[in-house]
Structure formats: C-alpha cells, structure tokens
C-alpha cells in the first residue's frame, strides 16, 4: 500500500505542481518564440527600409552631384563671359583713350601748324614791309 500511496502522492505532485509549471513554461516559450518571430519580421522590415533608404540617398547624392556639376559649369561659363566682357570693355577703354590722345595730338599739331603759318606770314610780311620801307626811304 505504501507503494500505492507513494504513486498517488507522486501523481498528485505531478498533476498539481509539475504539469502546471511545465504548461506555464511551454506557454512562455511559445510566447517567447512568437515575440522572436515578430522581432525577426520587424528586423527584416527595418533592413528592407534601410536598403531602400540607402538606394534613395545614393540616387539623391548622384542627382546632387549632377546639379553641382551643372551649377559649376554654368558658373564657369558666366565667369568666362563676364571676364571676356570686362576684357572687351577694358580694350575699348584703352582704344578710346588712345583715340582721345591721338585727337589731342592732332589738335595740338593743327594749332601749331596754324601758329607756324601765322608766324611765317607775319615774318614774311615784316620782311616785305621792311623792303618797301627801305625802297621808299632810298628814294
């Protein structure tokens, strides 16, 4: 009988203590596995989103580089245009100054020519007057 009591007590212990604990552990394990599965699913979603974000950033970086290169090219063209315009304006100013100086030189030259002619006429007329006065006084 003692064996029967022992079997009964073991059965009671198993049914009342061990089986509910084992069931709780199995339920906990199932919940844990479900959470691990959910986390894996979330992680895969994050990895997929990260890959998409990386691709988007690479595309935007490429577009930004293209825009920067276009802006650089346009800036260089504008700078070249402005420098050429400044050079042309500078060349035009130099030529204008040369033309002004040349016209001043021509004006001075013309004035001196006129003055020379006047002095020549005056000097020549003085000589003629002198000859006339001499001729009249000798008579």
XYZ file of C-alpha atoms in Angstrom:
139
model
C 0.000 0.000 0.000
C 2.745 2.214 0.719
C 3.765 1.951 -2.850
C 0.285 2.842 -3.923
C 0.299 5.897 -1.646
C 3.640 6.898 -2.957
C 2.398 6.513 -6.521
C -0.674 8.531 -5.688
C 1.366 11.240 -3.987
C 3.732 11.397 -6.941
C 0.795 11.551 -9.297
C -0.725 14.345 -7.232
C 2.561 16.230 -7.146
C 2.984 15.771 -10.889
C -0.601 16.851 -11.647
C -0.717 19.755 -9.204
C 2.812 21.131 -9.319
C 4.889 19.888 -12.193
C 2.335 19.827 -15.035
C 1.039 23.398 -14.404
C 4.618 24.625 -14.214
C 5.532 22.735 -17.374
C 2.446 24.138 -19.092
C 3.396 27.685 -17.985
C 6.933 27.141 -19.277
C 5.594 25.849 -22.608
C 3.197 28.816 -22.878
C 6.032 31.191 -22.031
C 8.251 29.504 -24.565
C 5.525 29.797 -27.245
C 5.041 33.488 -26.397
C 8.811 33.979 -26.491
C 9.046 32.249 -29.875
C 6.176 34.405 -31.151
C 7.961 37.554 -29.974
C 11.224 36.388 -31.569
C 9.321 35.770 -34.799
C 7.726 39.246 -34.583
C 11.121 40.812 -33.914
C 12.621 38.956 -36.883
C 9.765 40.208 -39.082
C 10.262 43.770 -37.799
C 14.016 43.492 -38.310
C 13.525 42.320 -41.883
C 11.211 45.299 -42.467
C 13.795 47.657 -40.992
C 16.541 46.109 -43.129
C 14.373 46.437 -46.238
C 13.586 50.061 -45.355
C 17.262 50.724 -44.680
C 18.200 49.288 -48.075
C 15.540 51.437 -49.766
C 16.749 54.484 -47.846
C 20.334 53.746 -48.869
C 19.303 53.466 -52.533
C 17.315 56.712 -52.255
C 20.254 58.506 -50.653
C 22.617 57.227 -53.333
C 20.243 58.433 -56.064
C 19.820 61.824 -54.377
C 23.580 62.092 -53.919
C 24.075 61.388 -57.613
C 21.434 63.980 -58.533
C 23.056 66.497 -56.180
C 26.451 65.890 -57.785
C 24.916 66.355 -61.238
C 23.257 69.598 -60.130
C 26.501 70.791 -58.562
C 28.403 69.986 -61.770
C 25.787 71.834 -63.835
C 25.995 74.810 -61.478
C 29.788 74.715 -61.659
C 29.663 74.629 -65.458
C 27.151 77.496 -65.572
C 29.232 79.494 -63.097
C 32.364 78.923 -65.167
C 30.541 79.984 -68.343
C 29.189 83.081 -66.607
C 32.612 83.920 -65.219
C 34.201 83.467 -68.639
C 31.516 85.657 -70.193
C 31.961 88.378 -67.570
C 35.753 88.271 -67.851
C 35.576 88.451 -71.650
C 33.134 91.350 -71.396
C 35.422 93.117 -68.923
C 38.385 92.458 -71.221
C 36.469 93.843 -74.202
C 35.393 96.869 -72.171
C 38.958 97.360 -70.978
C 40.231 97.047 -74.542
C 37.560 99.512 -75.695
C 38.570 101.933 -72.919
C 42.234 101.620 -73.906
C 41.380 102.229 -77.552
C 39.163 105.160 -76.562
C 41.994 106.681 -74.501
C 44.392 106.185 -77.419
C 41.877 107.826 -79.761
C 41.440 110.735 -77.306
C 45.203 111.142 -77.023
C 45.572 110.923 -80.792
C 42.869 113.545 -81.302
C 44.537 115.818 -78.726
C 47.870 115.354 -80.503
C 46.204 116.092 -83.852
C 44.532 119.195 -82.373
C 47.864 120.433 -80.955
C 49.568 119.680 -84.248
C 46.884 121.638 -86.136
C 47.222 124.569 -83.711
C 50.997 124.631 -84.151
C 50.638 124.439 -87.901
C 48.251 127.401 -87.841
C 50.555 129.311 -85.492
C 53.529 128.473 -87.714
C 51.700 129.711 -90.782
C 50.693 132.885 -88.943
C 54.275 133.477 -87.786
C 55.547 132.728 -91.282
C 53.081 135.184 -92.760
C 53.931 137.765 -90.134
C 57.629 137.203 -90.584
C 57.222 137.259 -94.354
C 55.032 140.333 -94.285
C 57.506 142.044 -91.974
C 60.248 141.414 -94.497
C 58.104 142.706 -97.306
C 57.229 145.780 -95.266
C 60.874 146.294 -94.484
C 61.779 146.084 -98.166
C 59.023 148.526 -99.055
C 60.078 150.924 -96.315
C 63.708 150.646 -97.429
C 62.792 151.186 -101.033
C 60.734 154.231 -100.220
C 63.341 155.723 -97.918
C 66.169 155.367 -100.502
C 64.355 157.421 -102.997
